[in-house]
Each structure stands twice: as C-alpha cells, then as structure tokens.
Amino acid sequence: MKKINLIYAVLLLLVVTSCKQNQKENKSIQIENDKPNIINTIINDKENFYYVDFSNYPSNNASLPIGVFDSGTGGLTVLKAIVNYDQNENNSYQPGSDGILDFNKENFIYLGDQANMPYGNYFKENKVDLLKEHIIKDTQFLMGNKYYASANAISVNTDKKPVKVIVIACNTATAYGKEYIEEFLKKAKSDIKVIGVIDAGVRGVLETIKKDENGIIGVLATTGTVASKGYQNTIFKFKNQLGFTGNIEVFSQGGIGIAETVDEDANYFNKNLKKPRKDYKGPALDGDVKIDRTLFDIYNFDFNNSKMLCDSEKADDCSILQINDAENYVRYHVVTLLENIRKSNTSNQLKSIILGCTHYPYLIDEINLVLNELYNYKSKNGNYLYRKFMAENIQLVDPAVNTAKELYEHLNKKELFNPNGNIKDSEFYISVANKDNKNTILNEEGKFPYNYKYGRNAGEIQEYVKVVPFSRDNISEDILTRFQKQIPYVYQLMQNFNAKNDKTKNLKQEQKI
C-alpha cells in the first residue's frame, strides 16, 4: 500500500510540475505575442498609421500598378531593365521582340528607402530584426495608400493606389526579407506575388557557363548579402537542380562603400571634404576592413580632387587614409576579390561576377576597367600576377534582366497585364528622415547619424521616416545627372511624374526634376 501511495505521489508531482511548466511556457508565449510587431500592427491595429485593410484589398486587379522597392536609388537599374524589356509580342504574348515595350501599358510605383540605407550594414550591427521591420514597412507602403507631399508636410495624403505585384529590387532585402514578406502576406491572407533578384541573378550567371565547365563565380555584393550566403547557397542549389557537373567555386566580396557612395552617404563619401574625418566607415589602413599598403601599386587609386583623403601630402606617408570616390571603392574591392582568389591556390579561373547589389550596374565601366588592369598587371619579376586566375573576358551579370523576365511570366500566367494603362503614369517615392517625430535624432544635414540609424530597435513601431515624391529636394544634382546618362527612360518617367501627376502639384518649378 505504501508503494502504491508513493507512486501516486510521484505521478501527482509530475502532473503539477508539468502544468506549472506549461503555464510558464504559455505565459512566455503570451508575453512574446504582446510585444509590438510590425506585421501584427499592419494587419490588426486599425488606429495605427501602418494599418492596411486587407479584407478589402483589390486582389487580382490588372489595372493596379506594379510595386518596386530598394534601399535607395540602386533599384532603378532593375526598373530600367523592366521598362525597357521587349522580348515578347504584345498582342499574342509569344516570345519575340515586336518593337513595343512589353510593360508599356503598366505603371509602376517605385520606393527608395534612402533614409534607412545602406541595408547591407544591418547584419554587421546585429540589427537584422530592424532591417526586416524596414522591409515590411516598404511592403506596407506599396500596398497602402499613404504618402506625404513633402518632407515638411504635416498631414498625410491617402490617394496612392495599392499594387498588384511586388518586386524587391534589392539583393540584401531579398536575402533577408523575401520569405519574411511572404510570411506577412500569408498572415494577411493576400495572394500578392513577391519577386526577388537573387534567383534571377543565379539563373543569369549559370547561363554564362557550360554544363560541364569548371570556373569561379564571383559575387560582388553588400556585406549583408554576402553574410547571408544567399547567392552562394542558391548557386549550388541551382547547379545541382540543373545538372551542372563542372567544378564551380564561389568567391564573394562585400563591397562596403560602393552603394553608399552611389547614394552619397556621408559616412562613406563627401565631395566637399579635403581631409580625413572622424565619422568615416569605409576601408582604412586600420580597422576591420583594411587597405593593404603592399597593394598600393595594384589598387592604383586616383588621389586627385580629394578622391582619397590622406593626412599627409604624400600617399606613402599617410597614417590615415580614406576612400572618397566610387571608382576607388571599386578598385579596392575588385583587387581584394582577386587577391583572395590568388591566395586560395585554386586551379580555376574567374569566369563571371554577379553584380549582387542593384547599385553596382551604375559602375559597370569602372569594374571592367579595373578587371582589365588586373588581367594585364605584371609583378616585379615580369610575370602576370592574376592572369592565371582570370578569364580574358569576365562576364558581369546584372540580375535585372532575368527579374524582368520573371515579372513578365507572372503577369502573363495570372492574366494581370493592364489592358488600358500607361507607363507614363508611373510614380517615384523616397524616404526622408521624419523631423516631426520627436524621437528621431538628425544630423546637420537632416539625416540619421550612423549610430542612431543602426542603434534603433525593432518593435518600437513609429514613423521614423516620411515617404515623399522624388524631387530636387531629395535627389542631388550629381545623382540626377547619372540618371539622365545611365537610365534615360526611367529619368524621363521621373520628369513626367514631377510635371504631370497631381501628387506633385505642390512642388515649385525649381524643385521638379
């Protein structure tokens, strides 16, 4: 009898302990669910700025625009490929160019989250959760109806159309956010298609290699994209799926400073500087990302016009050295990539490089220039230093074209082509720091300082930024000049948006692009 009572006592103790443990776990789950969450806020909080009424979302409406977003202006290179795409006959939708742009009747809504860029640094600062929150807010903007007429506007406008498909024109956002967006849309019971650029980039690079060919694929991307291994994993996944049998190696280089310079981030580039500054975040003689003095001859930096900032008149005497030019950033990173390949003792050659950041196509000429210099570079003993590891003509692969192809195939499959639209109705928006939010910290230029930008925490749901139309107030003259030269049709669409769209009617003439 004592043994039976003892058994009952033990069983009772186990049951009580289990119940307490379950209560503890349930309480923990409840606390976790009670934390502010941008996805739950958008779907459920009707009083919140970010709320979207998904119960009345116009699904499968062919007349809606196509949404495209990036961390800045780099995604416009993807939009360039889309708006110039002509690989199909417009009447029959069959393959074959007909001289009429395939997306001529579509209109686009573009968002550049300039205030929160560069996205590639959030991983380095251990703030991937904050990055994901930004990405969901980008998605919310495209699917919602709100924007501000200008950075100084107090009230928000609500006449923006929602979108019928979302293109993530950013490699870092694709690597860290595509699945997160899809999870968000699933919770919202939305069937909106999300298209990223990484799969497209891998398909594009594998098209440059024969099935049984050996070779090295280079990935030039942001540090965040490289750290995610998004390209590396996808290359080997597709390699196996598509039956490639050659020895393919992948070498990646995190191009810190390249995208930032394209978008004129002052922590990496400031054309008004003559001397080094304290808030510099790019490669240097000391620190995490080092400029190697022994490679000065190979880097071949341009020191003219303050493109390199040195604390001495002679480059060899610099104790502080900072890069202050897009081409010099390219030189540093392409040389570093080839040095890593050379030191690996591989028997393969670099055959192609994926431009794994949508800002990099702006610098294709500079990348090709440096590759050509390295192919012909001779060491002091007269031998070619890198030629053994390089194909003579290395292919630079821009994922944008295959992204346009995927978008076309989706619209065709789902019968979502706009029958009556006009590409000239496209709209362009950019995020700016919200000076009306008392919690935000701004520098003298009205932008987020680096430590504040990456010091914020996910879950603090607030309007850090205002999303406003493109104008000369938020796009510099130098960047606009680049647009005019390198993405001329997209530039014309921007001009049309400023000139003829009611959403920009309050812009003064001198503010218009």
PDB file of N, CA and C in Angstrom, residues 56-67 105-107 143 161-166 190-193 410-411 414-421:
ATOM      1  N   ASN A  56     -10.436  44.252 -47.664  1.00  0.00           N
ATOM      2  CA  ASN A  56     -10.958  44.928 -48.847  1.00  0.00           C
ATOM      3  C   ASN A  56      -9.869  45.205 -49.888  1.00  0.00           C
ATOM      4  N   TYR A  57      -8.760  44.463 -49.810  1.00  0.00           N
ATOM      5  CA  TYR A  57      -7.669  44.693 -50.759  1.00  0.00           C
ATOM      6  C   TYR A  57      -8.078  44.198 -52.145  1.00  0.00           C
ATOM      7  N   PRO A  58      -7.847  44.999 -53.186  1.00  0.00           N
ATOM      8  CA  PRO A  58      -8.299  44.624 -54.537  1.00  0.00           C
ATOM      9  C   PRO A  58      -7.397  43.577 -55.197  1.00  0.00           C
ATOM     10  N   SER A  59      -7.543  42.338 -54.812  1.00  0.00           N
ATOM     11  CA  SER A  59      -6.701  41.261 -55.346  1.00  0.00           C
ATOM     12  C   SER A  59      -6.989  41.007 -56.825  1.00  0.00           C
ATOM     13  N   ASN A  60      -5.955  40.589 -57.541  1.00  0.00           N
ATOM     14  CA  ASN A  60      -6.064  40.203 -58.950  1.00  0.00           C
ATOM     15  C   ASN A  60      -6.703  41.284 -59.817  1.00  0.00           C
ATOM     16  N   ASN A  61      -6.379  42.528 -59.499  1.00  0.00           N
ATOM     17  CA  ASN A  61      -6.882  43.662 -60.270  1.00  0.00           C
ATOM     18  C   ASN A  61      -5.792  44.098 -61.244  1.00  0.00           C
ATOM     19  N   ALA A  62      -5.991  43.800 -62.517  1.00  0.00           N
ATOM     20  CA  ALA A  62      -4.958  44.042 -63.528  1.00  0.00           C
ATOM     21  C   ALA A  62      -4.648  45.521 -63.718  1.00  0.00           C
ATOM     22  N   SER A  63      -5.566  46.394 -63.344  1.00  0.00           N
ATOM     23  CA  SER A  63      -5.360  47.827 -63.569  1.00  0.00           C
ATOM     24  C   SER A  63      -4.431  48.465 -62.537  1.00  0.00           C
ATOM     25  N   LEU A  64      -4.094  47.729 -61.487  1.00  0.00           N
ATOM     26  CA  LEU A  64      -3.241  48.294 -60.433  1.00  0.00           C
ATOM     27  C   LEU A  64      -1.784  48.399 -60.893  1.00  0.00           C
ATOM     28  N   PRO A  65      -1.013  49.265 -60.239  1.00  0.00           N
ATOM     29  CA  PRO A  65       0.409  49.403 -60.580  1.00  0.00           C
ATOM     30  C   PRO A  65       1.231  48.213 -60.090  1.00  0.00           C
ATOM     31  N   ILE A  66       2.479  48.170 -60.538  1.00  0.00           N
ATOM     32  CA  ILE A  66       3.479  47.206 -60.074  1.00  0.00           C
ATOM     33  C   ILE A  66       4.375  47.917 -59.082  1.00  0.00           C
ATOM     34  N   GLY A  67       4.569  47.341 -57.907  1.00  0.00           N
ATOM     35  CA  GLY A  67       5.401  47.957 -56.885  1.00  0.00           C
ATOM     36  C   GLY A  67       6.840  47.472 -56.965  1.00  0.00           C
ATOM     37  N   LYS A 105       2.082  49.292 -71.086  1.00  0.00           N
ATOM     38  CA  LYS A 105       0.782  49.661 -70.528  1.00  0.00           C
ATOM     39  C   LYS A 105       0.709  49.490 -69.009  1.00  0.00           C
ATOM     40  N   GLU A 106       1.844  49.134 -68.424  1.00  0.00           N
ATOM     41  CA  GLU A 106       1.898  49.024 -66.962  1.00  0.00           C
ATOM     42  C   GLU A 106       2.379  50.350 -66.383  1.00  0.00           C
ATOM     43  N   ASN A 107       1.916  50.659 -65.182  1.00  0.00           N
ATOM     44  CA  ASN A 107       2.537  51.769 -64.471  1.00  0.00           C
ATOM     45  C   ASN A 107       3.129  51.249 -63.174  1.00  0.00           C
ATOM     46  N   MET A 143       1.626  48.612 -50.617  1.00  0.00           N
ATOM     47  CA  MET A 143       0.278  48.045 -50.563  1.00  0.00           C
ATOM     48  C   MET A 143      -0.735  49.021 -49.979  1.00  0.00           C
ATOM     49  N   LYS A 161      -2.426  54.462 -55.052  1.00  0.00           N
ATOM     50  CA  LYS A 161      -3.020  53.161 -55.348  1.00  0.00           C
ATOM     51  C   LYS A 161      -2.197  52.032 -54.716  1.00  0.00           C
ATOM     52  N   PRO A 162      -2.856  50.937 -54.339  1.00  0.00           N
ATOM     53  CA  PRO A 162      -2.117  49.731 -53.930  1.00  0.00           C
ATOM     54  C   PRO A 162      -1.547  49.039 -55.165  1.00  0.00           C
ATOM     55  N   VAL A 163      -0.748  48.009 -54.963  1.00  0.00           N
ATOM     56  CA  VAL A 163      -0.071  47.359 -56.091  1.00  0.00           C
ATOM     57  C   VAL A 163      -0.562  45.914 -56.260  1.00  0.00           C
ATOM     58  N   LYS A 164      -0.307  45.363 -57.459  1.00  0.00           N
ATOM     59  CA  LYS A 164      -0.760  44.003 -57.768  1.00  0.00           C
ATOM     60  C   LYS A 164       0.361  42.976 -57.695  1.00  0.00           C
ATOM     61  N   VAL A 165       1.601  43.423 -57.635  1.00  0.00           N
ATOM     62  CA  VAL A 165       2.767  42.542 -57.503  1.00  0.00           C
ATOM     63  C   VAL A 165       3.897  43.384 -56.927  1.00  0.00           C
ATOM     64  N   ILE A 166       4.814  42.733 -56.209  1.00  0.00           N
ATOM     65  CA  ILE A 166       5.927  43.444 -55.569  1.00  0.00           C
ATOM     66  C   ILE A 166       7.242  42.892 -56.079  1.00  0.00           C
ATOM     67  N   SER A 190      -3.201  37.411 -48.218  1.00  0.00           N
ATOM     68  CA  SER A 190      -3.033  38.081 -49.506  1.00  0.00           C
ATOM     69  C   SER A 190      -2.277  37.167 -50.455  1.00  0.00           C
ATOM     70  N   ASP A 191      -2.678  37.177 -51.726  1.00  0.00           N
ATOM     71  CA  ASP A 191      -2.010  36.338 -52.719  1.00  0.00           C
ATOM     72  C   ASP A 191      -1.078  37.146 -53.627  1.00  0.00           C
ATOM     73  N   ILE A 192      -0.666  38.332 -53.181  1.00  0.00           N
ATOM     74  CA  ILE A 192       0.241  39.166 -53.962  1.00  0.00           C
ATOM     75  C   ILE A 192       1.565  38.430 -54.166  1.00  0.00           C
ATOM     76  N   LYS A 193       2.054  38.421 -55.399  1.00  0.00           N
ATOM     77  CA  LYS A 193       3.315  37.773 -55.748  1.00  0.00           C
ATOM     78  C   LYS A 193       4.490  38.666 -55.359  1.00  0.00           C
ATOM     79  N   HIS A 410       4.998  36.037 -64.757  1.00  0.00           N
ATOM     80  CA  HIS A 410       3.953  36.014 -63.727  1.00  0.00           C
ATOM     81  C   HIS A 410       2.697  36.733 -64.218  1.00  0.00           C
ATOM     82  N   LEU A 411       2.868  37.937 -64.769  1.00  0.00           N
ATOM     83  CA  LEU A 411       1.700  38.684 -65.240  1.00  0.00           C
ATOM     84  C   LEU A 411       0.974  37.921 -66.342  1.00  0.00           C
ATOM     85  N   LYS A 414      -0.938  34.834 -64.780  1.00  0.00           N
ATOM     86  CA  LYS A 414      -2.090  35.209 -63.958  1.00  0.00           C
ATOM     87  C   LYS A 414      -3.051  36.160 -64.682  1.00  0.00           C
ATOM     88  N   GLU A 415      -2.758  36.438 -65.959  1.00  0.00           N
ATOM     89  CA  GLU A 415      -3.590  37.347 -66.761  1.00  0.00           C
ATOM     90  C   GLU A 415      -3.762  38.700 -66.060  1.00  0.00           C
ATOM     91  N   LEU A 416      -2.626  39.248 -65.647  1.00  0.00           N
ATOM     92  CA  LEU A 416      -2.634  40.500 -64.904  1.00  0.00           C
ATOM     93  C   LEU A 416      -2.081  41.678 -65.703  1.00  0.00           C
ATOM     94  N   PHE A 417      -1.878  41.498 -67.001  1.00  0.00           N
ATOM     95  CA  PHE A 417      -1.425  42.639 -67.799  1.00  0.00           C
ATOM     96  C   PHE A 417      -2.530  43.694 -67.855  1.00  0.00           C
ATOM     97  N   ASN A 418      -2.114  44.937 -67.692  1.00  0.00           N
ATOM     98  CA  ASN A 418      -3.061  46.051 -67.719  1.00  0.00           C
ATOM     99  C   ASN A 418      -3.445  46.352 -69.170  1.00  0.00           C
ATOM    100  N   PRO A 419      -4.716  46.230 -69.529  1.00  0.00           N
ATOM    101  CA  PRO A 419      -5.098  46.445 -70.931  1.00  0.00           C
ATOM    102  C   PRO A 419      -5.153  47.917 -71.331  1.00  0.00           C
ATOM    103  N   ASN A 420      -5.301  48.801 -70.354  1.00  0.00           N
ATOM    104  CA  ASN A 420      -5.542  50.213 -70.677  1.00  0.00           C
ATOM    105  C   ASN A 420      -4.602  51.178 -69.952  1.00  0.00           C
ATOM    106  N   GLY A 421      -3.545  50.663 -69.329  1.00  0.00           N
ATOM    107  CA  GLY A 421      -2.669  51.526 -68.557  1.00  0.00           C
ATOM    108  C   GLY A 421      -1.666  52.289 -69.412  1.00  0.00           C
TER     109      GLY A 421
END
